[in-house]
Coordinates of C-alpha atoms in Angstrom, one line a residue:
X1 CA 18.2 -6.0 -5.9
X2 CA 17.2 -5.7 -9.6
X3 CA 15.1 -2.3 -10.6
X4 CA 11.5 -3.0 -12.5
X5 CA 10.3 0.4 -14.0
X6 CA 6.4 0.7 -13.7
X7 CA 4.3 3.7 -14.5
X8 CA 1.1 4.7 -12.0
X9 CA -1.1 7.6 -12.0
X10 CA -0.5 10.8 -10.8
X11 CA -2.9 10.1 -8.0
X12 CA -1.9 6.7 -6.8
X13 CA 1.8 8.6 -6.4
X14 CA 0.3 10.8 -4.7
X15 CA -1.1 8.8 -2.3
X16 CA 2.2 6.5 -2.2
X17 CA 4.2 9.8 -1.1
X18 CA 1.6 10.6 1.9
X19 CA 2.4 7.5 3.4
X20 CA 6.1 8.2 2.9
X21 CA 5.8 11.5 4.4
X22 CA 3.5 10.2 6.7
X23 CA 6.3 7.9 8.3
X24 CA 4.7 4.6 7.2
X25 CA 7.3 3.8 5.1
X26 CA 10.7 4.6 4.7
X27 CA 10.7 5.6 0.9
X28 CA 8.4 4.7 -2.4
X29 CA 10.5 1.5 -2.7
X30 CA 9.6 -0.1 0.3
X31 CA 6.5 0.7 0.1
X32 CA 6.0 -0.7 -3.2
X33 CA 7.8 -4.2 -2.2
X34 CA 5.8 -4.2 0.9
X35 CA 2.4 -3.7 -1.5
X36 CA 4.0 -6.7 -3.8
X37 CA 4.6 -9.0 -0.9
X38 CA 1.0 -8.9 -0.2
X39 CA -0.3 -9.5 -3.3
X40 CA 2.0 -12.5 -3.7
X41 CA 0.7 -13.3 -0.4
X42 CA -3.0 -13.3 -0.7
X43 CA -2.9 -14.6 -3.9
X44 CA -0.9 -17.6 -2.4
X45 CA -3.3 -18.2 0.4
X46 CA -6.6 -18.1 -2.3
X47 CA -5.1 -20.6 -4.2
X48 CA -4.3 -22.9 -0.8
X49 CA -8.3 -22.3 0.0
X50 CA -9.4 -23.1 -3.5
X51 CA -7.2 -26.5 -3.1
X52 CA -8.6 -26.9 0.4
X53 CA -12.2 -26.7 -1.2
X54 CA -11.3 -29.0 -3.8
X55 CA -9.9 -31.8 -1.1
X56 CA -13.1 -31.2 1.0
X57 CA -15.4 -31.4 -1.7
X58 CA -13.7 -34.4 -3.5
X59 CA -13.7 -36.3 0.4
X60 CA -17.9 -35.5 0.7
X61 CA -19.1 -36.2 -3.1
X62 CA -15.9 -38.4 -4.2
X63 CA -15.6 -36.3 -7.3
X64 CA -13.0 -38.0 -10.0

């Protein structure tokens, strides 16, 4: 795995070392590529819907 250095605020480590402790993740680094996988993923799936809306609209008006 290749290491990306990012800086966050106090708080948001915080937060990201509650869940550790917590148990819902094993360490900051999973939890971090688990938080990256779902951007990657939501951002994926709002571009499929803005295509989606595009076809749709393009089929009902016949847009060029």
């Amino acid at each position: 795995m290749e290491a990306i250095p990012a800086k966050m605020t106090r708080r948001l480590v915080e937060e990201m070392d509650e869940l550790v402790e917590d148990g819902w993740y094993a360490n900051r680094s999973e939890l971090i590529r688990d938080a990256v996988r779902d951007a990657i993923r939501r951002v994926h799936a709002e571009r499929l819907e803005a295509a989606l809306k595009e076809d749709v609209d393009w089929g009902l008006h016949g847009k060029d």
